[in-house]
mmCIF file of C-alpha atoms in Angstrom:
data_model
loop_
_atom_site.group_PDB
_atom_site.id
_atom_site.type_symbol
_atom_site.label_atom_id
_atom_site.label_comp_id
_atom_site.label_asym_id
_atom_site.label_seq_id
_atom_site.Cartn_x
_atom_site.Cartn_y
_atom_site.Cartn_z
ATOM 1 C CA MET A 223 165.278 50.660 158.685
ATOM 2 C CA PHE A 224 168.812 48.437 159.337
ATOM 3 C CA ASP A 225 171.261 51.065 161.148
ATOM 4 C CA PRO A 226 174.626 50.314 160.441
ATOM 5 C CA ILE A 227 176.166 53.226 162.420
ATOM 6 C CA ASN A 228 173.803 52.598 165.259
ATOM 7 C CA SER A 229 173.062 48.980 165.430
ATOM 8 C CA SER A 230 174.003 46.858 168.052
ATOM 9 C CA TYR A 231 175.600 43.104 167.209
ATOM 10 C CA SER A 232 175.440 40.276 169.119
ATOM 11 C CA LYS A 233 178.713 37.965 168.191
ATOM 12 C CA GLY A 234 181.725 39.677 166.258
ATOM 13 C CA TYR A 235 185.487 39.616 165.699
ATOM 14 C CA CYS A 236 188.625 40.861 166.214
ATOM 15 C CA LEU A 237 190.959 42.059 163.713
ATOM 16 C CA SER A 238 193.946 44.148 164.002
ATOM 17 C CA PHE A 239 197.758 45.028 162.318
ATOM 18 C CA ASN A 240 200.867 46.474 163.230
ATOM 19 C CA ASP A 241 200.390 49.727 162.104
ATOM 20 C CA ASP A 242 197.278 50.473 164.909
ATOM 21 C CA THR A 243 194.658 49.887 162.191
ATOM 22 C CA LYS A 244 191.950 47.602 164.272
ATOM 23 C CA TRP A 245 188.293 46.193 162.668
ATOM 24 C CA TRP A 246 185.680 45.061 163.946
ATOM 25 C CA ILE A 247 183.975 42.506 161.597
ATOM 26 C CA THR A 248 180.079 41.167 162.105
ATOM 27 C CA GLY A 249 177.583 40.064 160.073
ATOM 28 C CA ILE A 250 173.241 40.438 160.237
ATOM 29 C CA GLY A 251 170.861 37.785 160.224
ATOM 30 C CA THR A 252 172.184 34.577 157.870
ATOM 31 C CA ALA A 253 174.928 36.881 157.001
ATOM 32 C CA ILE A 254 177.388 36.093 160.207
ATOM 33 C CA SER A 255 177.614 32.177 158.758
ATOM 34 C CA ARG A 256 179.730 34.092 155.687
ATOM 35 C CA VAL A 257 181.665 36.087 158.613
ATOM 36 C CA ASN A 258 182.526 33.011 160.425
ATOM 37 C CA GLU A 259 184.150 31.018 157.335
ATOM 38 C CA LEU A 260 186.317 34.549 156.692
ATOM 39 C CA THR A 261 187.446 34.023 160.298
ATOM 40 C CA TYR A 262 188.357 31.150 160.152
ATOM 41 C CA ILE A 263 189.939 31.765 157.477
ATOM 42 C CA MET A 264 192.313 34.211 158.525
ATOM 43 C CA ASN A 265 192.395 32.800 162.345
ATOM 44 C CA LEU A 266 190.578 35.034 163.803
ATOM 45 C CA LYS A 267 189.152 35.069 167.724
ATOM 46 C CA GLU A 268 185.290 36.088 169.029
ATOM 47 C CA CYS A 269 185.748 39.619 170.871
ATOM 48 C CA SER A 270 183.587 41.771 172.576
ATOM 49 C CA TYR A 271 181.691 44.569 170.959
ATOM 50 C CA ASN A 272 184.472 47.543 170.480
ATOM 51 C CA ASN A 273 184.182 51.467 169.001
ATOM 52 C CA THR A 274 186.704 50.011 166.369
ATOM 53 C CA PRO A 275 186.202 50.676 162.857
ATOM 54 C CA LYS A 276 183.153 47.595 161.514
ATOM 55 C CA LEU A 277 182.755 45.576 158.687
ATOM 56 C CA ILE A 278 179.197 44.785 158.718
ATOM 57 C CA PHE A 279 178.453 41.419 156.228
ATOM 58 C CA ILE A 280 174.422 41.650 155.705
ATOM 59 C CA GLU A 281 172.794 39.338 152.787
ATOM 60 C CA SER A 282 171.342 41.526 149.769
ATOM 61 C CA GLU A 283 167.855 39.667 150.464
ATOM 62 C CA ASP A 284 167.746 40.836 154.188
ATOM 63 C CA PHE A 285 169.332 44.598 153.048
ATOM 64 C CA GLN A 286 166.690 44.954 150.502
ATOM 65 C CA THR A 287 164.123 44.880 152.748
ATOM 66 C CA ASN A 288 162.463 48.080 153.324
ATOM 67 C CA ASP A 289 164.186 49.745 150.395
ATOM 68 C CA ASN A 290 168.190 50.099 152.375
ATOM 69 C CA ASP A 291 169.732 50.716 149.574
ATOM 70 C CA LEU A 292 167.607 53.872 149.235
ATOM 71 C CA ILE A 293 167.319 54.895 152.591
ATOM 72 C CA LEU A 294 172.325 54.836 153.144
ATOM 73 C CA SER A 295 171.737 56.472 149.867
ATOM 74 C CA ASN A 296 170.133 59.452 150.815
ATOM 75 C CA ASN A 297 171.778 59.417 154.298
ATOM 76 C CA GLY A 298 176.271 59.964 153.561
ATOM 77 C CA TRP A 299 175.988 56.320 152.306
ATOM 78 C CA TYR A 300 177.490 55.912 148.638
ATOM 79 C CA GLN A 301 177.890 52.576 147.101
ATOM 80 C CA TYR A 302 180.755 50.720 144.217
ATOM 81 C CA SER A 303 179.890 47.277 142.777
ATOM 82 C CA TYR A 304 182.663 44.591 142.838
ATOM 83 C CA TRP A 305 180.568 41.534 140.711
ATOM 84 C CA ASN A 306 178.873 39.646 143.544
ATOM 85 C CA VAL A 307 179.296 42.501 146.322
ATOM 86 C CA ASN A 308 178.636 46.005 147.256
ATOM 87 C CA ILE A 309 180.426 47.565 149.312
ATOM 88 C CA TRP A 310 179.010 50.526 151.008
ATOM 89 C CA TYR A 311 180.855 52.984 152.365
ATOM 90 C CA HIS A 312 179.903 56.717 154.410
ATOM 91 C CA THR A 313 181.035 59.985 154.194
ATOM 92 C CA SER A 314 182.038 60.710 157.877
ATOM 93 C CA CYS A 315 181.286 57.144 159.455
ATOM 94 C CA PRO A 316 184.239 54.653 159.121
ATOM 95 C CA ASN A 317 181.792 51.242 159.705
ATOM 96 C CA VAL A 318 181.797 49.772 156.182
ATOM 97 C CA LEU A 319 178.791 47.759 154.975
ATOM 98 C CA CYS A 320 179.295 44.780 152.678
ATOM 99 C CA GLU A 321 176.810 43.329 151.000
ATOM 100 C CA PHE A 322 176.655 40.138 149.756
ATOM 101 C CA ILE A 323 174.440 39.489 146.160
ATOM 102 C CA ASP A 324 173.414 35.262 146.112
ATOM 103 C CA GLN A 325 176.062 33.772 142.818
ATOM 104 C CA LYS A 326 175.067 29.792 143.948
ATOM 105 C CA ASN A 327 173.525 29.539 140.039
ATOM 106 C CA LYS A 328 177.085 29.912 139.333
ATOM 107 C CA GLU A 329 179.070 27.924 142.041
ATOM 108 C CA THR A 330 180.625 24.387 139.702
ATOM 109 C CA GLU A 331 183.034 21.900 141.271
ATOM 110 C CA ASN A 332 186.217 23.576 140.193
ATOM 111 C CA PHE A 333 184.678 27.628 141.013
ATOM 112 C CA SER A 334 183.394 28.753 143.918
ATOM 113 C CA PRO A 335 181.467 32.058 143.938
ATOM 114 C CA GLU A 336 180.696 32.566 147.720
ATOM 115 C CA TYR A 337 184.638 32.936 148.575
ATOM 116 C CA MET A 338 185.756 35.274 145.532
ATOM 117 C CA ALA A 339 182.945 36.663 147.799
ATOM 118 C CA LEU A 340 185.084 36.971 151.020
ATOM 119 C CA TRP A 341 187.704 38.031 148.574
ATOM 120 C CA PHE A 342 186.326 41.191 147.412
ATOM 121 C CA SER A 343 184.852 41.704 150.853
ATOM 122 C CA LEU A 344 188.908 42.640 151.970
ATOM 123 C CA GLN A 345 188.574 45.253 149.607
ATOM 124 C CA PRO A 346 187.998 48.087 152.946
ATOM 125 C CA ILE A 347 191.314 46.557 154.381
ATOM 126 C CA TYR A 348 193.404 46.849 151.185
ATOM 127 C CA ARG A 349 191.896 50.327 150.677
ATOM 128 C CA GLN A 350 192.558 51.173 154.582
ATOM 129 C CA ASN A 351 196.063 50.204 153.805
ATOM 130 C CA ILE A 352 197.431 52.292 151.041
ATOM 131 C CA LYS A 353 196.240 55.407 153.029
ATOM 132 C CA ASN A 354 197.835 54.191 155.756
ATOM 133 C CA LYS A 355 201.581 54.549 153.954
ATOM 134 C CA GLY A 356 201.668 50.456 153.602
ATOM 135 C CA LEU A 357 200.822 48.508 150.384
ATOM 136 C CA PRO A 358 199.344 44.649 149.709
ATOM 137 C CA PHE A 359 201.857 42.559 147.729
ATOM 138 C CA HIS A 360 201.119 39.464 145.282
ATOM 139 C CA SER A 361 204.300 37.520 147.086
ATOM 140 C CA ALA A 362 204.461 34.711 149.087
ATOM 141 C CA LEU A 363 206.452 35.034 153.003
ATOM 142 C CA LEU A 364 209.189 33.064 154.071
ATOM 143 C CA GLU A 365 210.059 33.912 157.926
ATOM 144 C CA LEU A 366 214.222 33.011 159.193
ATOM 145 C CA ASP A 367 215.269 34.130 162.399
ATOM 146 C CA GLY A 368 212.267 36.420 162.887
ATOM 147 C CA LEU A 369 212.550 38.642 160.039
ATOM 148 C CA GLY A 370 210.586 38.414 156.962
ATOM 149 C CA ILE A 371 211.592 38.345 153.024
ATOM 150 C CA LEU A 372 209.299 39.005 150.529
ATOM 151 C CA LEU A 373 208.696 36.756 147.362
ATOM 152 C CA ALA A 374 207.651 38.717 144.420
ATOM 153 C CA GLY A 375 205.820 37.351 141.261
ATOM 154 C CA ILE A 376 203.441 36.593 138.884
ATOM 155 C CA GLY A 377 201.573 33.601 138.695
ATOM 156 C CA ASN A 378 202.919 30.447 138.243
ATOM 157 C CA ILE A 379 206.767 31.838 138.642
ATOM 158 C CA GLY A 380 207.600 29.814 141.729
ATOM 159 C CA LYS A 381 205.991 31.617 145.080
ATOM 160 C CA SER A 382 204.401 28.616 146.377
ATOM 161 C CA THR A 383 207.372 25.375 144.468
ATOM 162 C CA CYS A 384 209.852 28.127 146.882
ATOM 163 C CA CYS A 385 207.522 28.138 149.477
ATOM 164 C CA ASN A 386 207.339 24.567 149.463
ATOM 165 C CA ARG A 387 211.802 23.635 149.319
ATOM 166 C CA VAL A 388 213.010 26.039 151.903
ATOM 167 C CA PRO A 389 214.396 23.936 154.778
ATOM 168 C CA LYS A 390 214.187 24.608 158.518
ATOM 169 C CA PRO A 391 214.501 26.818 160.677
ATOM 170 C CA TRP A 392 212.867 28.461 157.501
ATOM 171 C CA LYS A 393 209.420 29.252 157.521
ATOM 172 C CA ALA A 394 206.332 29.636 155.176
ATOM 173 C CA LEU A 395 204.033 32.315 156.060
ATOM 174 C CA CYS A 396 202.249 32.609 152.735
ATOM 175 C CA ASP A 397 202.726 32.135 149.123
ATOM 176 C CA ASP A 398 200.714 34.031 147.149
ATOM 177 C CA GLU A 399 199.715 37.348 149.212
ATOM 178 C CA SER A 400 200.940 39.665 151.568
ATOM 179 C CA LEU A 401 200.133 43.120 153.237
ATOM 180 C CA ILE A 402 203.306 45.296 154.011
ATOM 181 C CA VAL A 403 202.289 48.270 156.797
ATOM 182 C CA LEU A 404 204.283 51.131 158.421
ATOM 183 C CA THR A 405 204.331 50.788 162.032
ATOM 184 C CA LYS A 406 204.238 54.269 163.983
ATOM 185 C CA ASP A 407 207.482 54.139 164.280
ATOM 186 C CA ASN A 408 208.164 54.207 160.700
ATOM 187 C CA LYS A 409 209.055 50.778 160.854
ATOM 188 C CA TYR A 410 208.264 47.923 157.528
ATOM 189 C CA PHE A 411 206.861 45.062 159.064
ATOM 190 C CA VAL A 412 204.550 42.688 156.293
ATOM 191 C CA HIS A 413 201.411 40.398 157.430
ATOM 192 C CA PRO A 414 200.839 37.239 155.529
ATOM 193 C CA LEU A 415 196.765 37.017 153.824
ATOM 194 C CA PRO A 416 195.085 33.959 152.596
ATOM 195 C CA THR A 417 195.468 31.682 149.532
ATOM 196 C CA TRP A 418 191.843 32.281 148.239
ATOM 197 C CA SER A 419 192.642 30.741 144.969
ATOM 198 C CA ASP A 420 192.455 27.471 147.253
ATOM 199 C CA TYR A 421 188.903 28.509 148.470
ATOM 200 C CA ILE A 422 187.712 29.220 144.687
ATOM 201 C CA SER A 423 189.068 27.178 143.242
ATOM 202 C CA ASN A 424 187.951 24.080 145.651
ATOM 203 C CA ARG A 425 191.168 22.656 146.610
ATOM 204 C CA ALA A 426 191.638 23.568 149.968
ATOM 205 C CA ARG A 427 190.338 24.448 153.173
ATOM 206 C CA ASN A 428 193.533 26.090 155.384
ATOM 207 C CA SER A 429 193.703 28.933 157.248
ATOM 208 C CA TRP A 430 196.521 31.980 157.790
ATOM 209 C CA ASP A 431 196.916 33.763 161.130
ATOM 210 C CA VAL A 432 196.959 37.159 158.978
ATOM 211 C CA GLN A 433 197.528 38.920 162.369
ATOM 212 C CA TYR A 434 201.040 37.352 162.803
ATOM 213 C CA SER A 435 203.383 39.982 161.827
ATOM 214 C CA VAL A 436 207.725 39.856 161.283
ATOM 215 C CA PRO A 437 209.416 42.628 160.291
ATOM 216 C CA LEU A 438 210.342 43.165 156.668
ATOM 217 C CA SER A 439 214.160 42.506 156.252
ATOM 218 C CA ALA A 440 213.971 42.551 152.415
ATOM 219 C CA ILE A 441 211.669 41.867 149.243
ATOM 220 C CA PHE A 442 212.524 39.029 146.000
ATOM 221 C CA PHE A 443 211.543 39.489 142.758
ATOM 222 C CA LEU A 444 211.695 36.065 140.760
ATOM 223 C CA GLU A 445 212.952 35.213 137.687
ATOM 224 C CA GLN A 446 213.556 31.597 136.872
ATOM 225 C CA TYR A 447 216.923 30.772 135.635
ATOM 226 C CA PRO A 448 219.373 27.819 135.503
ATOM 227 C CA GLU A 449 221.294 28.989 138.730
ATOM 228 C CA ASP A 450 220.331 30.061 141.641
ATOM 229 C CA GLU A 451 221.459 33.885 141.496
ATOM 230 C CA VAL A 452 220.954 36.788 143.891
ATOM 231 C CA ILE A 453 221.577 40.151 141.875
ATOM 232 C CA LYS A 454 220.462 43.815 143.923
ATOM 233 C CA ILE A 455 218.655 46.422 142.090
ATOM 234 C CA ASP A 456 218.874 50.055 142.827
ATOM 235 C CA ALA A 457 215.459 52.106 144.242
ATOM 236 C CA VAL A 458 214.250 53.232 141.159
ATOM 237 C CA GLU A 459 214.140 49.994 139.628
ATOM 238 C CA SER A 460 212.544 48.572 143.019
ATOM 239 C CA SER A 461 209.782 51.394 143.780
ATOM 240 C CA MET A 462 209.025 50.535 139.955
ATOM 241 C CA LYS A 463 209.157 46.620 140.111
ATOM 242 C CA ILE A 464 206.486 46.886 144.324
ATOM 243 C CA THR A 465 204.744 49.318 142.025
ATOM 244 C CA GLN A 466 203.855 46.080 139.470
ATOM 245 C CA SER A 467 203.483 43.874 141.975
ATOM 246 C CA SER A 468 201.073 46.026 144.741
ATOM 247 C CA ALA A 469 198.965 46.495 141.225
ATOM 248 C CA GLN A 470 198.219 43.045 140.827
ATOM 249 C CA VAL A 471 196.516 42.330 144.030
ATOM 250 C CA TRP A 472 194.442 45.455 143.982
ATOM 251 C CA ALA A 473 193.621 45.384 139.974
ATOM 252 C CA LYS A 474 190.178 43.599 140.347
ATOM 253 C CA PHE A 475 188.610 46.528 142.773
ATOM 254 C CA ARG A 476 190.497 49.820 141.212
ATOM 255 C CA GLN A 477 188.706 49.949 137.646
ATOM 256 C CA LYS A 478 185.277 49.828 139.839
ATOM 257 C CA ASP A 479 186.130 51.995 142.478
ATOM 258 C CA LYS A 480 184.942 55.156 141.031
ATOM 259 C CA GLY A 481 185.259 56.866 144.275
ATOM 260 C CA TRP A 482 189.122 57.382 144.634
ATOM 261 C CA LYS A 483 190.233 57.900 141.446
ATOM 262 C CA GLN A 484 192.628 55.387 139.656
ATOM 263 C CA ILE A 485 194.833 58.618 139.496
ATOM 264 C CA ASP A 486 194.618 58.491 143.255
ATOM 265 C CA TYR A 487 195.153 55.372 143.160
ATOM 266 C CA PHE A 488 198.025 55.039 141.389
ATOM 267 C CA ARG A 489 199.885 58.291 142.599
ATOM 268 C CA ASP A 490 198.945 57.006 146.740
ATOM 269 C CA THR A 491 200.526 53.454 145.884
ATOM 270 C CA PHE A 492 203.901 54.409 143.349
ATOM 271 C CA ASN A 493 204.486 57.332 146.853
ATOM 272 C CA ASN A 494 203.924 54.349 149.003
ATOM 273 C CA ALA A 495 206.461 51.995 147.108
ATOM 274 C CA VAL A 496 209.206 54.644 146.370
ATOM 275 C CA GLU A 497 209.162 54.828 150.740
ATOM 276 C CA ILE A 498 209.338 51.469 150.846
ATOM 277 C CA ALA A 499 212.162 51.168 148.351
ATOM 278 C CA LYS A 500 214.640 53.854 149.998
ATOM 279 C CA GLN A 501 214.663 51.471 153.281
ATOM 280 C CA ILE A 502 213.779 47.944 152.382
ATOM 281 C CA PRO A 503 216.940 46.467 150.133
ATOM 282 C CA ALA A 504 215.673 44.975 147.071
ATOM 283 C CA TYR A 505 216.745 42.254 144.813
ATOM 284 C CA ARG A 506 216.355 40.066 141.959
ATOM 285 C CA LEU A 507 216.235 36.817 142.857
ATOM 286 C CA ARG A 508 217.582 33.566 140.222
ATOM 287 C CA VAL A 509 215.714 30.906 141.176
ATOM 288 C CA SER A 510 217.049 26.934 138.933
ATOM 289 C CA LEU A 511 214.757 23.824 139.105
ATOM 290 C CA THR A 512 216.952 22.065 142.002
ATOM 291 C CA GLY A 513 219.481 24.508 143.666
ATOM 292 C CA LYS A 514 219.593 25.775 147.232
ATOM 293 C CA PHE A 515 218.499 29.406 146.666
ATOM 294 C CA TRP A 516 217.339 29.952 150.045
ATOM 295 C CA GLU A 517 221.576 30.008 150.373
ATOM 296 C CA GLU A 518 221.542 33.088 147.771
ATOM 297 C CA ILE A 519 219.405 34.863 150.438
ATOM 298 C CA GLU A 520 221.024 34.066 153.706
ATOM 299 C CA LYS A 521 224.085 35.984 151.735
ATOM 300 C CA VAL A 522 222.947 39.331 151.435
ATOM 301 C CA ILE A 523 219.977 39.755 154.585
#
């Protein structure tokens, strides 16, 4: 029987965030190749076995040997299913098991189920982030003079275009998803996350330094407009927009996360958004096709 609590592992990678959340990511058998790919994308380094919570990858064909699913179900483990990944949690152990279901028959020139599975494997990280008073966020992350600026918006609103347009000394850290964390001294920092569509659609092989973080200075909600303009919004409007932006990231998970009821998800997300809005200024950012929108940002940060 495979024991996710007491098994020993030969190889693993460390992942840590600025709220002191730590994970040790490892794999069983051939699943270590998935770990290697994930850690390339997230720019993680191999590290020694340690006592931090473990995110353990295993292939379904290996996992089903000796009826492991039945054995785990009778020993405090419970399962969530997300298309091609089963996530197993334990009632008293922080380790999480990611069981990958082979979907190679669904692979096409423009779609990779392998990377969809890796994206879903981050569910425990997003979930813990929300429980720690942070939020996953549908946004680009820019850095200027050591400060983090989020550009939030729905798909095709212009996040990637804005990242490509900003001049030095501006830096674009990511263009699709970010992770807001609350530090122990009640400061908000933000980490870049991968643009998973680059991999799922077989567009590019980029990597992101997800352990790097910057203090969150301001949030800008993008609007396409003929002229560049920044408009301050109050905390009430900001709370609602922050909630919506986070929900866009979590939407792929919450419908099947029956253990964490949807009402709990919305409550926790909204409460976290309210606290972020109290501390972090937010604006509507109207962006034209040819203007220097970053100069409007510089006026208010």
